[in-house]
Structures are given as C-alpha cells and as structure tokens.
Amino acid sequence: MLKILQRPVHGLIFPIILLLMTACGGPRTTTQAELPFKKLMANAETETRAGNYGLAADNYRKAYEQKPRRTDVLYKAAELYTRVRNYRAAADAYQFLEVDEDQWPLLGLQYGRALKQDGRYDQARRELALFLETYNGADRPIVSEIVRNELAGITLATSFNEAESMVDIDRPGRGVNTGADEFGAVAVAGDQLFFTSTAGGQSRLYQSGLRAREWTKATVPPGFPVIAEGEFGTGSLSPDGRLFFFTICSGLTGEDATNRCEIFRGERSTTGAWSQPVRLGEAINAPSTNNAFPFVTLGADGRYQLYFSSDRPGGRGGMDLYLSSEMVPNDPNGFSAPANLGPVINTVSDEITPSWLAGENMLYFSSNGHPGFGGQDVFRSQGTFGSYQRPENMGQPVNSAADDYGLSLSAGGSTGYLTSNRIFTGGKDKTTETDIFMLNFRAGRAKLKATVYDNTTGNELSGAEVTLLEMGESGGYREVDRRIFPTGVYAFDLRPGGKYRVVVEREGYQGKEYQVETSPTGSTLYGQPVFLVRSSVPNGGQGAQPRVLGDGGRQGTSSGSAPGGRPQTGSAGTTTTSAPAEVPTTGARNTATAPPDPVAYRIQISAQRKFDPSAGKYEGIRVVGDIVAEPIPNRDLQRITVGYFTDKESTRQALRKVHANGFPSAFVVRYDNGKRYGQVKL
C-alpha cells in the first residue's frame, strides 16, 4: 500500500512517498454515527496508532460534527484524509477551517493542493493565489516557490489539449488489478509483466501475461524467494534479464513508526531459478535513510548503472534521484558513491521512480516538485548525467490530477505501464487505491510538443512564433509550417523518419533553435522546452509590441500609450517594456518597425499605484497574454491590462477567462492606431 510519511523540511511539512506494504485490516462493523464524542476520539487515536488513517479520519470527522467548535478535530481529519489520498474528503474538511497562523499556518496551501488533486483547478487556483498573497511566515521564500509551482501546474493542466495526445490509456482488469493496491510494473520480455500487489494483506511480487487480449491470473514468479522480514517494494530487471534489483521495506505502520526501504539484488538463472536476495552495500543503503525505486541499466562500458531515489543528507529536499555505477562486477558492495542528479532534475519536494531509455538518452521520472497536474506527475528529460535538459511534463493522459508514477516502457517503446490512483471510467471510482494502467503509443505517428519559457522568470511565455523546417532529399531545409501560439505550448505533427529544425522566436527575446530526428517506425512525442533570453536594449530603444493573437500573426510596435510588451519591474513601482528583438541569426524576420494595428483590444483588470508583475494573484490570467502597466496621465496611478487582440471574438473569450480567474470587474479597452480610445462593450 502506498503510504505517505511526513517530515519537516525548512519549517514545512512535505509528503515523502515511500512504498511500505502493509495489510489493511478487515472492515469495521461499528456504526460510528451512534457513538459519543469521547468514544469517537478514542477510536480515532487507536486507528491512527495502528496505521488505519482512513478509519481514523472518519472518526474525527464524526466527532467534529457533534462538536463543531472543535476545529482542531476537523483539521486532524483533513490531514489524515490527505494521507490516504481521499482528496475530496480532505478538501471538504479544509474548507470549514479558518486561517490560524499559530495552529496551522499552511492551511491555504494544504486546502489548495487538496482541491487541485481533486481536479477542481479553478477553486485551487483562487485558494493558492490568496494564500500566496497573505502568507508572511519566515519561510516565505521557499513557500512562495512551492505555491508558484502549484499555480504553474494548474496553468499547464488547464491549457493542455488531450485530443492532441499520442497515447491511449487502459486499465487492465482481473489478473492484474484488484481491490487492493497494485503498483511498480516491470515490462518483461514478450507480453510478461512483473508487478507488486497487496492483495491478501501482504505486499508481494506477482507476474501476469497478456494472452488473447486478456491478462492471466497473477501468480508469484516460480522460485522467487520468500521475504521473511519486511515486504517487497518495487523492482527493476537488468537489460539481460539476469539480475533483479528491488526494495525490501520494513512494513511498519502507525503514527510514530519509522519506515525504511533498502535495495537488494537477486539473480535469475537461465532455468528460471532465483538466488537469495543480497543487500547492496552502504554506498547505496546509507544508514538511517530511505533508498527506493531502483532502476538498472547498462552503461557505455557494459557495466551496470543504478538509478534510485533517496532522502539521504546532501539532497535538495524530500526524495532526490541518484546514479551509481558498478565498479566491481558481480559485487553487491562494488557500486560507486551515488551522485545526485542535480538541481535541473531534483527539487525541494520528491523525485521518485526513475527509468532510463538508452536509445533516446531520455530520463523518465515522477515528481511533485515540478509544475504538474496534481501530486506526482511523470516527466522526461533528455541528456546525460550533468547535462540534463529542463524536464518536460508528459501531459494527459499519462498524468492526471491524482498521483502518477512508475512509468515502465517496453523494449520497443510502443507500450508502457504506469501506476496511478486516478479515478478511471469503467472500474475505478476512488483515489484511495493504486492501480496499474497500460499505455499504447499510436503507431505511425509522431508529434512535436513542448513549452516556451522566459529564461529569467521561468514563467511560460505566450505569443512565440515557432517555425518548423524539414530536411529534403538534397540535404537542404524547407519551411513546412510557421505559427504563433497564444500560450507557451507549441505543437506540430511530424513525419516518421524525418529530420527537422525548430526555430522559436518572440519579440523582445533572442531566438533559439534545435534539431529533431523522428524514428522511422512507431510513434513518439518529441520536442524540448525552450528558455528565451531577453534582448538587450540598444541605444535606449522603444519597447516592442507583443505578437497579435487574433489575426493570424500580424505585429507592430507600441508608441505613446499604446499596449506595450511584458513589463519589467523598476524602482519605486515604475515599469519598462521589453526590448525589441535583435535580428536573429536563423533567417527570421525583424518586424519591430511595423505600424500599430488600426484597431486593437486589451483587457483592463485594475488601476493602482504600484505594480508587481510576479504577484500570485495574476497566475490565473497569464495564459491570456502579457500583463503590463500603463501610466495614467497627471495621476499617480497605472492601468493594469492583459492580452492584445485584434478581433472581437478572441477578446470576448479572453475576458471570460479573466472574469473566471479572480477579476470579475475587468473590462475591454480599445486602441485605435496605437492610441487609447477607452472602454468598450463587445
């Protein structure tokens, strides 16, 4: 069963996800509603000590209903509902609590996260933005980083178009998934699958095979050793199928239990016989630390490389990913000191379930520290140790509002397996248990999809122009598509077996490009996140007008009080617009001197003396467009506006988004030839 343990980091409580396999116990027959307050409280404390957190939460909730003034009791229920991943019950409990900086200073963050994991993104955005505006604890810098990350994930989730996905997802039925927890799938040769299940009250390794589109009844692999102390966690089979690296976890439960996982190694002979598991040395299993989610692959020198997750000292926080190399062949103590994968991959939160696809130099892992749809999301990063690219969220349907982790790809890469506690139509209606899901990558298709960011702020950058060029038979490149994208996400369909150049440009930024070569067979999602650097301002040049979102790509410059580019905060609340882009070296056009549009629209959201473009209250509307400050003549005020449009329908759609995301009094302003006309009703 997937348990969530809590521990303080820099004054905060972060969830540290470990696989600790325990029996869930039988159903209780007592009717809790008939019990008095004291008995319900006693039951809750007993169930908490026993590790039955869901039952404890139910008792606390019933006790609170009898004494509504005991908000401390309701808070305990909310925390325990979160612990068992009953997000709806947790959010419904948090909503009745008032902010109390002494008792529960992070209430707004906890409530917002519960709403997000329940898929209530609009409510989650409002609560998290409000919390960010009002929280003033000593640890505000790190809390702000966490909240901004959660808000960025909501923006990502609400802008993602699942119809563009290259992946189909299905939930295997009997033979794999039961009413217990199933997780840790390992794709074996052919249509064979190893996985972990708590069916029967104990966590064990099972195997099943796909026969005539049905999964065979799960059985323990013949001869696999019985684990006498502790319980099986998750495992990874070496590429040659000979060695199996896996975790054995203590299985301890209860409020004060210390749960630990350690990595072992077992050998499988050609006849299928298994050796007794051997614990890896202390280089891997550092004393008093959790070491879990091993993944083994072969390095360029033919020796084993071991990726795993650990909370050992020296990491960034929570569970970090590490890499260790085999120094002495066939020696469990012969692995090198693990190296942290670094700040591009690891965050202050948890990174777990690494896997490596050698043919593509691609690292897959799950994290709740990078912008995600909710909880743990699956990410990928291309590169090698020390030079990883910024991780890319794999989007829907791989990720959901719930926890998604443990991606395991088959040898050909056409199928994969995933662990998730999501609700799934046709057999799964709650988030309190995990199941294994099967991914099918649609054959014969390839897609380019990634995101553009501001290199300084890390914010998603809307309005970028992306050009796709394909190499012809003669070796030269020809332009096959060019588009301006209203959000930071850009996407193109590609041809299998093609070679492409991708050129990304935006006014006020230096252009960037990279190359993509698609596989001749199968299907894959390509692309990489692009971080654009702001251009310098030559000779005090004027700010550049943002690219137009509603007219197919026309653009111009701003002058006087016309809408400008995204502001940079100056001293004493002043702002300066972004600089015009330098002439790129990729052959792109420089249109910084184009005249303003005859008619254009922006959405005014407020008028105020000081303007902080990074304020959390603006997170929900960044997807609409640039947020800028425009001085009001002869007054110590600035108009704050968002977006830039040249057609009425795009403007109306944007206004609805702004109204729904915390600015119900916002209105449309028209500009004629770059000069403000005033408020209009469309």
XYZ file of C-alpha atoms in Angstrom:
682
model
C 0.000 0.000 0.000
C 1.324 3.433 -0.847
C 1.789 5.284 2.413
C 2.575 8.967 2.795
C 5.032 9.856 5.522
C 5.572 13.427 6.710
C 8.746 15.142 7.839
C 9.738 18.808 8.325
C 11.990 20.462 5.742
C 12.952 24.108 6.248
C 9.993 24.537 8.577
C 7.490 22.942 6.193
C 5.834 19.555 6.049
C 6.416 17.829 2.706
C 4.928 14.492 1.663
C 7.637 11.866 1.226
C 6.252 8.991 -0.796
C 7.518 5.556 0.112
C 6.260 2.120 -0.776
C 5.554 0.451 2.527
C 3.498 -2.660 2.100
C 1.079 -3.374 4.916
C -2.086 -5.300 5.497
C -5.086 -3.007 5.501
C -7.105 -4.985 8.038
C -10.693 -6.124 7.861
C -13.799 -3.913 7.772
C -15.163 -2.390 10.974
C -18.777 -3.123 11.878
C -19.375 -0.386 14.475
C -21.800 2.330 13.412
C -19.708 5.408 14.110
C -22.604 7.868 13.958
C -24.125 6.276 17.089
C -21.006 6.680 19.230
C -20.475 9.583 21.671
C -17.780 12.201 21.117
C -15.257 10.718 23.578
C -15.590 7.245 22.088
C -15.120 8.588 18.553
C -11.983 10.443 19.652
C -10.609 7.345 21.347
C -11.333 5.269 18.236
C -9.594 7.856 16.055
C -6.458 7.799 18.178
C -6.413 3.990 18.246
C -6.805 3.728 14.463
C -4.077 6.349 13.942
C -1.617 4.383 16.063
C -2.496 1.252 14.095
C -1.905 2.988 10.755
C -5.575 2.849 9.708
C -5.619 6.507 8.745
C -8.821 6.488 6.692
C -10.813 4.994 9.577
C -9.197 7.464 11.971
C -10.217 10.367 9.715
C -13.811 9.134 9.592
C -13.935 9.018 13.403
C -12.502 12.524 13.727
C -14.998 13.857 11.178
C -17.916 12.298 13.068
C -16.595 13.735 16.330
C -16.361 17.216 14.809
C -19.961 17.005 13.608
C -21.012 16.538 17.217
C -18.887 19.480 18.431
C -18.426 21.955 15.534
C -16.359 24.288 17.694
C -13.582 21.695 17.842
C -11.920 22.772 14.611
C -8.702 21.084 15.745
C -10.510 17.767 15.374
C -11.614 18.633 11.825
C -8.031 19.602 10.943
C -6.813 16.176 12.072
C -9.452 14.565 9.845
C -8.370 16.680 6.870
C -4.697 15.756 7.314
C -5.495 12.057 7.537
C -7.793 12.168 4.503
C -4.865 13.715 2.620
C -2.617 10.948 3.868
C -4.840 8.232 2.363
C -5.321 10.285 -0.822
C -9.028 10.933 -0.305
C -8.639 14.380 -1.826
C -12.329 15.244 -1.967
C -12.920 14.466 1.685
C -9.750 16.389 2.608
C -10.791 19.494 0.654
C -14.319 19.342 2.046
C -12.847 19.322 5.562
C -10.248 22.055 4.977
C -12.867 24.444 3.598
C -14.571 24.843 7.002
C -11.364 25.869 8.771
C -10.366 29.470 9.397
C -6.769 30.604 8.925
C -4.851 30.266 12.182
C -1.197 31.279 11.836
C -0.300 29.641 15.140
C -2.060 26.277 14.763
C -1.938 25.654 11.016
C -0.064 28.373 9.121
C -0.022 26.394 5.844
C -3.773 25.789 5.740
C -4.235 27.670 2.449
C -1.523 25.599 0.769
C -2.978 22.343 2.089
C -6.509 23.282 1.012
C -5.344 24.406 -2.439
C -3.402 21.194 -3.008
C -6.375 19.045 -1.999
C -8.613 20.934 -4.445
C -6.012 20.569 -7.186
C -5.668 16.808 -6.704
C -9.451 16.527 -6.772
C -9.358 18.180 -10.196
C -11.046 21.407 -9.047
C -8.481 23.606 -10.743
C -10.325 26.944 -10.730
C -11.008 26.754 -6.994
C -7.471 25.564 -6.334
C -6.015 28.491 -8.287
C -8.020 31.025 -6.262
C -7.121 29.489 -2.894
C -3.416 29.142 -3.705
C -3.169 32.680 -5.089
C -4.917 34.054 -1.999
C -2.568 32.103 0.255
C 0.457 33.411 -1.641
C -0.747 36.983 -1.233
C -1.343 36.722 2.521
C 1.344 34.350 3.825
C 4.153 36.157 5.654
C 5.948 33.390 7.559
C 9.712 33.393 7.971
C 9.933 30.649 5.332
C 8.004 32.708 2.764
C 10.712 32.388 0.033
C 10.533 28.598 -0.081
C 6.751 28.562 0.425
C 6.356 31.038 -2.430
C 8.435 28.791 -4.691
C 6.195 25.839 -3.866
C 2.953 27.763 -4.408
C 4.105 29.276 -7.696
C 4.995 25.790 -8.846
C 1.489 24.564 -7.964
C -0.064 27.505 -9.823
C 2.131 26.906 -12.858
C 0.945 23.300 -12.860
C -2.689 24.424 -12.887
C -1.992 26.676 -15.864
C -0.341 23.734 -17.620
C -3.234 21.392 -16.847
C -5.983 23.781 -17.962
C -4.214 24.657 -21.228
C -3.409 21.084 -22.249
C -5.390 19.664 -25.158
C -5.778 15.923 -24.571
C -7.113 15.482 -28.107
C -3.550 16.075 -29.338
C -2.155 13.233 -27.245
C -0.234 10.407 -28.883
C -1.102 7.988 -26.098
C -4.071 5.746 -25.386
C -4.549 4.548 -21.809
C -6.357 1.492 -20.491
C -6.777 -0.195 -17.121
C -6.138 -3.949 -17.134
C -8.820 -5.801 -15.221
C -8.710 -9.122 -13.419
C -5.346 -10.765 -13.494
C -3.599 -7.510 -12.659
C -5.762 -5.043 -10.739
C -7.799 -5.924 -7.658
C -9.444 -4.044 -4.803
C -6.016 -3.776 -3.162
C -3.023 -1.702 -4.319
C -1.134 -2.675 -7.470
C 1.975 -0.744 -8.495
C 5.582 -0.970 -9.664
C 5.010 -2.597 -13.066
C 8.095 -4.019 -14.795
C 7.780 -4.816 -18.509
C 9.493 -8.161 -19.111
C 10.285 -9.864 -22.436
C 7.253 -10.512 -24.601
C 3.889 -9.691 -23.006
C 5.026 -10.621 -19.495
C 4.564 -8.231 -16.587
C 6.027 -8.190 -13.078
C 4.255 -6.005 -10.540
C 3.596 -5.580 -6.831
C 0.235 -6.180 -5.148
C -1.035 -6.027 -1.565
C -3.837 -8.498 -2.316
C -4.032 -10.924 0.568
C -2.802 -8.371 3.089
C 0.908 -8.607 2.283
C 2.976 -6.935 -0.386
C 4.388 -9.485 -2.851
C 5.865 -9.690 -6.322
C 3.482 -11.137 -8.932
C 3.580 -11.897 -12.630
C 0.920 -11.958 -15.333
C 0.906 -12.370 -19.112
C -1.242 -10.962 -21.895
C -2.925 -13.814 -23.754
C -5.568 -13.164 -26.424
C -6.110 -9.646 -25.049
C -6.732 -10.978 -21.523
C -4.311 -10.942 -18.611
C -3.662 -14.292 -16.999
C -4.285 -14.767 -13.290
C -1.466 -13.202 -11.285
C 0.898 -15.636 -9.602
C 4.137 -15.356 -7.628
C 7.085 -15.973 -10.018
C 8.118 -19.625 -9.529
C 11.024 -19.949 -7.134
C 11.119 -16.274 -6.151
C 12.448 -16.195 -2.567
C 10.117 -15.633 0.354
C 10.906 -12.369 2.121
C 10.992 -13.293 5.802
C 11.433 -9.817 7.294
C 9.776 -6.831 5.682
C 7.817 -6.769 2.454
C 8.522 -6.478 -1.266
C 8.577 -2.946 -2.686
C 9.359 -2.311 -6.352
C 11.972 -3.784 -8.692
C 13.907 -3.453 -11.933
C 15.184 -6.221 -14.185
C 18.590 -5.759 -15.832
C 18.564 -5.492 -19.663
C 19.964 -9.030 -19.984
C 17.236 -10.375 -17.688
C 19.783 -11.859 -15.297
C 19.733 -9.551 -12.268
C 16.745 -8.167 -10.404
C 17.256 -5.098 -8.202
C 14.402 -4.487 -5.771
C 13.485 -2.978 -2.423
C 12.531 -4.651 0.826
C 10.659 -2.283 3.141
C 10.095 -2.526 6.881
C 6.313 -2.532 6.541
C 5.935 -0.715 9.879
C 2.777 1.342 10.356
C 1.363 3.725 12.886
C 1.815 7.331 13.813
C 5.349 7.002 15.183
C 6.662 4.133 13.048
C 9.933 4.604 11.183
C 9.542 3.103 7.728
C 12.660 2.258 5.764
C 13.293 0.729 2.365
C 16.599 -0.816 1.263
C 17.787 -2.052 -2.130
C 18.658 -5.720 -2.693
C 19.855 -7.754 -5.642
C 18.792 -11.209 -6.765
C 19.923 -13.356 -9.689
C 17.767 -15.356 -12.080
C 19.345 -18.289 -13.930
C 18.542 -19.395 -17.477
C 16.328 -22.129 -15.996
C 14.282 -19.532 -14.083
C 15.704 -20.325 -10.623
C 16.234 -17.390 -8.254
C 19.071 -16.793 -5.822
C 18.549 -15.463 -2.309
C 18.461 -11.656 -2.258
C 21.644 -9.862 -1.212
C 21.580 -6.375 0.325
C 23.632 -3.765 -1.528
C 26.406 -2.052 0.423
C 26.183 1.129 2.440
C 27.227 3.249 -0.523
C 23.676 2.597 -1.757
C 21.852 1.805 1.507
C 23.193 4.676 3.589
C 22.369 4.232 7.302
C 19.114 5.786 8.572
C 17.924 6.733 5.077
C 15.233 5.559 2.689
C 16.545 4.121 -0.574
C 13.885 3.033 -3.012
C 12.634 2.739 -6.607
C 15.762 1.181 -8.189
C 16.215 1.107 -11.954
C 19.154 -0.742 -13.503
C 20.612 -0.257 -16.982
C 23.908 -0.828 -18.776
C 26.450 1.947 -19.216
C 28.634 2.505 -22.261
C 31.356 0.374 -20.644
C 28.979 -2.595 -20.289
C 28.727 -2.273 -16.502
C 25.522 -1.802 -14.563
C 24.304 1.662 -13.668
C 21.778 2.050 -10.877
C 19.311 4.926 -10.641
C 17.325 5.198 -7.413
C 15.557 7.625 -5.055
C 16.848 8.551 -1.598
C 16.332 11.057 1.201
C 19.992 10.930 2.302
C 21.679 14.101 3.596
C 23.015 16.477 0.976
C 19.979 16.378 -1.309
C 17.770 19.293 -2.273
C 14.897 18.124 -0.056
C 12.476 15.231 0.165
C 13.424 12.276 -2.047
C 16.102 13.017 -4.681
C 17.291 10.931 -7.631
C 20.817 9.462 -7.629
C 23.039 7.489 -10.014
C 25.663 4.914 -9.050
C 27.940 2.839 -11.298
C 29.168 -0.711 -10.813
C 32.891 -0.551 -10.066
C 33.487 -4.203 -9.168
C 31.497 -6.674 -11.324
C 29.137 -9.061 -9.517
C 29.874 -7.479 -6.135
C 26.851 -6.095 -4.204
C 29.305 -3.821 -2.379
C 31.034 -2.751 -5.578
C 28.940 0.286 -6.518
C 30.367 3.803 -6.548
C 29.249 6.567 -4.193
C 25.901 7.751 -5.617
C 25.860 11.107 -7.406
C 22.863 13.426 -7.075
C 21.316 14.132 -10.488
C 21.397 17.847 -9.717
C 19.027 20.829 -9.490
C 17.682 20.551 -13.037
C 16.067 17.237 -12.054
C 15.749 17.359 -8.254
C 13.630 19.882 -6.340
C 12.822 20.685 -2.711
C 9.990 18.134 -2.950
C 10.035 14.454 -4.037
C 11.502 12.841 -7.163
C 10.854 9.095 -7.466
C 10.656 6.116 -9.884
C 13.496 6.893 -12.335
C 13.927 4.965 -15.577
C 16.329 5.400 -18.470
C 15.726 4.835 -22.198
C 19.247 4.439 -23.564
C 18.358 4.689 -27.264
C 17.000 8.203 -26.789
C 19.211 9.336 -23.883
C 15.978 10.018 -22.052
C 15.428 10.025 -18.300
C 11.868 9.402 -17.117
C 10.837 10.042 -13.525
C 7.999 11.324 -11.356
C 7.973 14.457 -9.227
C 5.694 16.671 -7.202
C 8.254 19.473 -7.298
C 7.994 20.465 -10.979
C 4.804 22.065 -12.410
C 2.282 19.243 -12.665
C -1.376 18.381 -12.971
C -1.538 17.336 -9.301
C 0.608 15.344 -6.872
C 3.192 13.154 -8.583
C 3.436 13.633 -12.366
C 5.608 11.832 -14.920
C 8.370 13.920 -16.525
C 11.131 13.269 -19.016
C 14.474 14.930 -19.611
C 16.886 14.299 -22.449
C 20.629 14.395 -21.899
C 23.252 12.656 -19.825
C 24.471 12.994 -16.271
C 25.405 16.610 -15.619
C 23.742 17.985 -18.760
C 20.034 17.221 -18.478
C 17.520 19.431 -20.242
C 14.752 21.074 -18.248
C 12.148 18.332 -17.501
C 9.038 18.248 -19.650
C 5.662 17.206 -18.246
C 4.310 14.289 -20.312
C 0.772 15.664 -20.227
C -2.531 13.843 -20.345
C -3.471 11.031 -20.335
C -0.145 9.952 -18.809
C -0.695 12.466 -15.991
C -3.836 13.341 -14.077
C -4.877 15.377 -11.039
C -4.011 12.345 -8.871
C -0.587 10.700 -8.337
C 1.036 9.224 -11.456
C 4.406 7.486 -11.278
C 6.413 4.361 -12.048
C 6.489 4.644 -15.853
C 7.926 1.443 -17.359
C 8.405 1.241 -21.128
C 8.546 -1.969 -23.117
C 11.669 -2.784 -25.146
C 10.253 -1.409 -28.399
C 8.763 1.635 -26.715
C 5.315 1.068 -28.263
C 3.698 0.220 -24.913
C 4.279 1.167 -21.325
C 2.874 0.767 -17.834
C 2.022 3.343 -15.206
C 0.926 3.420 -11.564
C -1.883 5.829 -10.687
C -4.605 6.293 -8.085
C -6.773 8.275 -10.518
C -10.479 7.703 -10.996
C -10.999 5.833 -14.265
C -14.249 5.253 -16.113
C -15.268 1.632 -16.110
C -13.913 0.092 -12.935
C -12.247 2.640 -10.654
C -14.282 5.249 -8.781
C -11.979 6.324 -5.933
C -8.473 7.659 -5.412
C -7.622 5.759 -2.229
C -6.133 2.775 -4.053
C -3.490 2.496 -6.771
C -3.788 0.521 -9.978
C -1.578 -0.298 -12.937
C -2.501 1.276 -16.270
C -1.347 0.311 -19.748
C -0.181 2.936 -22.253
C -0.270 2.407 -26.017
C 1.670 4.821 -28.226
C -0.155 5.151 -31.524
C 1.876 3.571 -34.324
C 2.927 5.531 -37.369
C 2.520 8.975 -35.815
C 4.999 11.439 -34.419
C 4.374 14.750 -32.728
C 6.420 17.725 -31.618
C 5.150 19.336 -28.425
C 6.895 21.454 -25.786
C 6.748 24.807 -23.968
C 8.443 28.207 -24.274
C 9.603 29.934 -21.071
C 11.165 33.231 -20.041
C 14.728 32.346 -19.050
C 14.802 34.927 -16.225
C 11.432 34.399 -14.527
C 10.774 30.797 -15.527
C 7.219 31.800 -16.489
C 5.508 30.326 -19.534
C 5.892 32.709 -22.474
C 2.854 33.247 -24.687
C 2.841 34.605 -28.232
C 6.014 32.932 -29.521
C 6.383 32.274 -33.253
C 7.650 28.763 -33.980
C 8.905 27.744 -37.413
C 9.232 24.099 -38.455
C 11.714 23.264 -41.232
C 12.205 19.772 -42.703
C 15.315 18.428 -44.419
C 14.711 17.408 -48.025
C 16.353 14.620 -50.019
C 19.039 17.016 -51.257
C 20.022 17.906 -47.714
C 18.635 21.461 -47.518
C 15.850 22.567 -45.188
C 12.487 23.894 -46.319
C 9.845 25.611 -44.200
C 6.800 23.369 -43.704
C 4.898 25.335 -41.040
C 5.062 28.602 -39.104
C 2.649 29.547 -36.330
C 2.178 31.939 -33.414
C 0.915 30.167 -30.283
C -1.398 32.023 -27.833
C 0.043 30.105 -24.860
C 3.570 28.915 -24.169
C 2.796 25.442 -25.521
C 3.686 24.764 -29.155
C 2.842 21.613 -31.155
C 3.236 20.226 -34.699
C 2.592 16.890 -36.365
C 5.782 15.295 -37.700
C 6.556 12.613 -40.273
C 8.193 9.362 -39.101
C 11.770 9.145 -40.333
C 12.106 12.906 -40.797
C 14.800 15.429 -39.846
C 13.662 18.844 -38.638
C 14.861 22.210 -37.389
C 12.672 24.038 -34.879
C 13.119 27.823 -34.663
C 11.490 29.687 -31.732
C 11.226 33.494 -31.735
C 9.400 36.202 -29.837
C 9.581 39.988 -29.791
C 11.919 41.239 -27.079
C 13.849 37.944 -26.906
C 16.760 36.280 -28.642
C 15.685 33.446 -30.923
C 16.682 29.809 -30.360
C 16.594 26.669 -32.455
C 17.221 22.938 -32.127
C 17.029 19.807 -34.286
C 14.735 16.763 -34.125
C 15.062 13.412 -35.901
C 11.995 11.168 -35.723
C 12.007 7.390 -35.553
C 11.224 5.573 -38.848
C 8.679 3.322 -37.085
C 6.309 3.574 -34.185
C 5.342 6.859 -32.575
C 6.995 9.193 -30.138
C 6.386 12.599 -28.641
C 9.338 14.880 -29.471
C 10.321 18.416 -28.577
C 12.161 20.184 -25.793
C 11.354 23.159 -23.565
C 12.884 26.400 -24.812
C 14.080 29.172 -22.479
C 14.339 32.506 -24.278
C 16.699 35.246 -23.087
C 15.563 38.858 -23.213
C 17.336 41.017 -25.784
C 19.453 43.959 -24.694
C 18.073 47.455 -25.387
C 20.312 49.125 -27.982
C 20.519 52.951 -27.687
C 17.583 53.064 -25.261
C 15.223 51.666 -27.886
C 11.476 51.612 -27.541
C 9.572 48.628 -26.194
C 8.243 46.099 -28.658
C 4.584 45.371 -29.133
C 3.593 41.764 -28.334
C 2.617 39.481 -31.140
C -1.038 39.606 -32.071
C -3.087 36.606 -31.020
C -6.245 37.023 -33.044
C -5.317 37.922 -36.607
C -3.048 35.160 -37.872
C 0.190 36.731 -36.755
C 0.432 40.450 -37.625
C 2.522 42.506 -35.270
C 3.716 46.069 -34.706
C 5.370 48.415 -32.245
C 3.891 50.317 -29.347
C 4.187 54.068 -29.003
C 2.844 56.567 -26.502
C 0.064 54.929 -24.526
C -0.405 52.009 -26.899
C -0.252 48.485 -25.470
C 3.362 47.524 -24.850
C 5.311 44.355 -24.180
C 5.580 42.490 -20.893
C 6.907 44.942 -18.268
C 9.978 44.607 -16.142
C 9.634 45.977 -12.636
C 11.782 49.035 -11.960
C 12.366 51.032 -8.799
C 9.555 52.846 -6.976
C 6.942 50.872 -8.832
C 7.937 52.043 -12.310
C 7.975 49.685 -15.274
C 9.785 49.412 -18.574
C 8.614 47.424 -21.549
C 10.641 44.617 -23.057
C 13.201 45.494 -25.687
C 12.901 44.773 -29.402
C 14.443 41.513 -30.507
C 17.835 41.604 -32.133
C 17.966 40.352 -35.695
C 18.192 36.555 -35.212
C 20.810 34.502 -36.964
C 18.261 31.947 -38.117
C 16.925 33.996 -41.006
C 13.781 35.119 -39.175
C 12.100 38.404 -39.976
C 12.512 41.517 -37.825
C 9.188 43.371 -37.762
C 9.850 45.696 -34.844
C 9.210 48.739 -37.072
C 5.757 47.633 -38.308
C 2.959 50.213 -37.730
C 0.392 49.643 -34.950
C -2.851 47.868 -35.797
C -5.799 50.119 -36.802
C -7.933 48.557 -34.033
C -6.683 46.508 -31.101
C -8.036 45.471 -27.702
C -6.625 44.840 -24.234
C -8.400 43.864 -21.029
C -8.044 46.250 -18.117
C -8.081 44.487 -14.747
C -7.333 47.328 -12.311
C -5.770 50.737 -11.672
C -3.189 51.023 -8.892
C -0.129 52.931 -7.722
C 2.356 50.068 -7.611
C 2.525 47.039 -9.861
C 4.284 43.730 -9.172
C 4.012 41.583 -12.340
C 5.100 38.475 -10.399
C 2.267 38.690 -7.834
C 0.422 35.426 -7.283
C -2.983 36.944 -7.994
C -2.020 37.191 -11.676
C -1.122 33.483 -12.094
C -4.572 32.524 -13.347
C -4.569 35.053 -16.195
C -1.007 34.768 -17.500
C -2.243 32.348 -20.130
C -4.348 35.204 -21.602
C -1.283 37.265 -22.531
C 1.242 39.792 -21.289
C 0.332 41.762 -18.153
C 1.544 45.367 -18.398
C 1.268 48.671 -16.547
C 0.247 51.815 -18.466
C 0.680 55.229 -16.734
C -2.434 57.406 -16.342
C -1.579 60.998 -17.340
C -1.425 63.520 -14.460
C -2.244 60.885 -11.846
C -0.116 58.712 -9.585
C -1.827 55.588 -10.951
C -1.210 52.911 -13.564
C -3.730 50.957 -15.587
C -3.010 47.211 -15.412
C -4.001 45.428 -18.613
C -3.589 41.937 -20.019
C -3.530 40.477 -23.532
C -3.512 42.010 -27.007
C -6.177 41.146 -29.596
C -7.350 42.339 -32.991
C -10.686 40.535 -33.292
C -13.740 40.720 -31.055
C -14.310 37.003 -30.537
C -10.790 36.387 -29.195
C -11.245 39.377 -26.902
C -14.580 38.110 -25.580
C -13.124 34.659 -24.864
C -10.175 36.209 -23.040
C -12.465 38.451 -20.975
C -14.439 35.409 -19.823
C -11.172 33.778 -18.687
C -10.126 36.894 -16.787
C -13.537 37.144 -15.080
C -13.367 33.474 -14.055
C -9.872 33.794 -12.596
C -10.273 36.441 -9.932
C -11.022 39.694 -11.799
C -14.841 39.878 -12.221
C -14.804 43.678 -12.773
C -12.311 43.619 -15.667
C -13.388 45.294 -18.921
C -12.258 45.696 -22.543
C -10.294 48.752 -23.735
C -9.919 49.632 -27.424
C -6.890 51.208 -29.105
C -7.098 52.968 -32.477
C -3.781 53.135 -34.351
C -1.924 52.660 -31.083
C -3.832 55.335 -29.123
C -6.200 54.514 -26.284
C -9.819 55.032 -27.293
C -11.319 53.879 -23.978
C -13.656 51.277 -22.542
C -15.911 49.441 -24.998
C -18.539 46.746 -24.742
C -18.227 43.928 -27.281
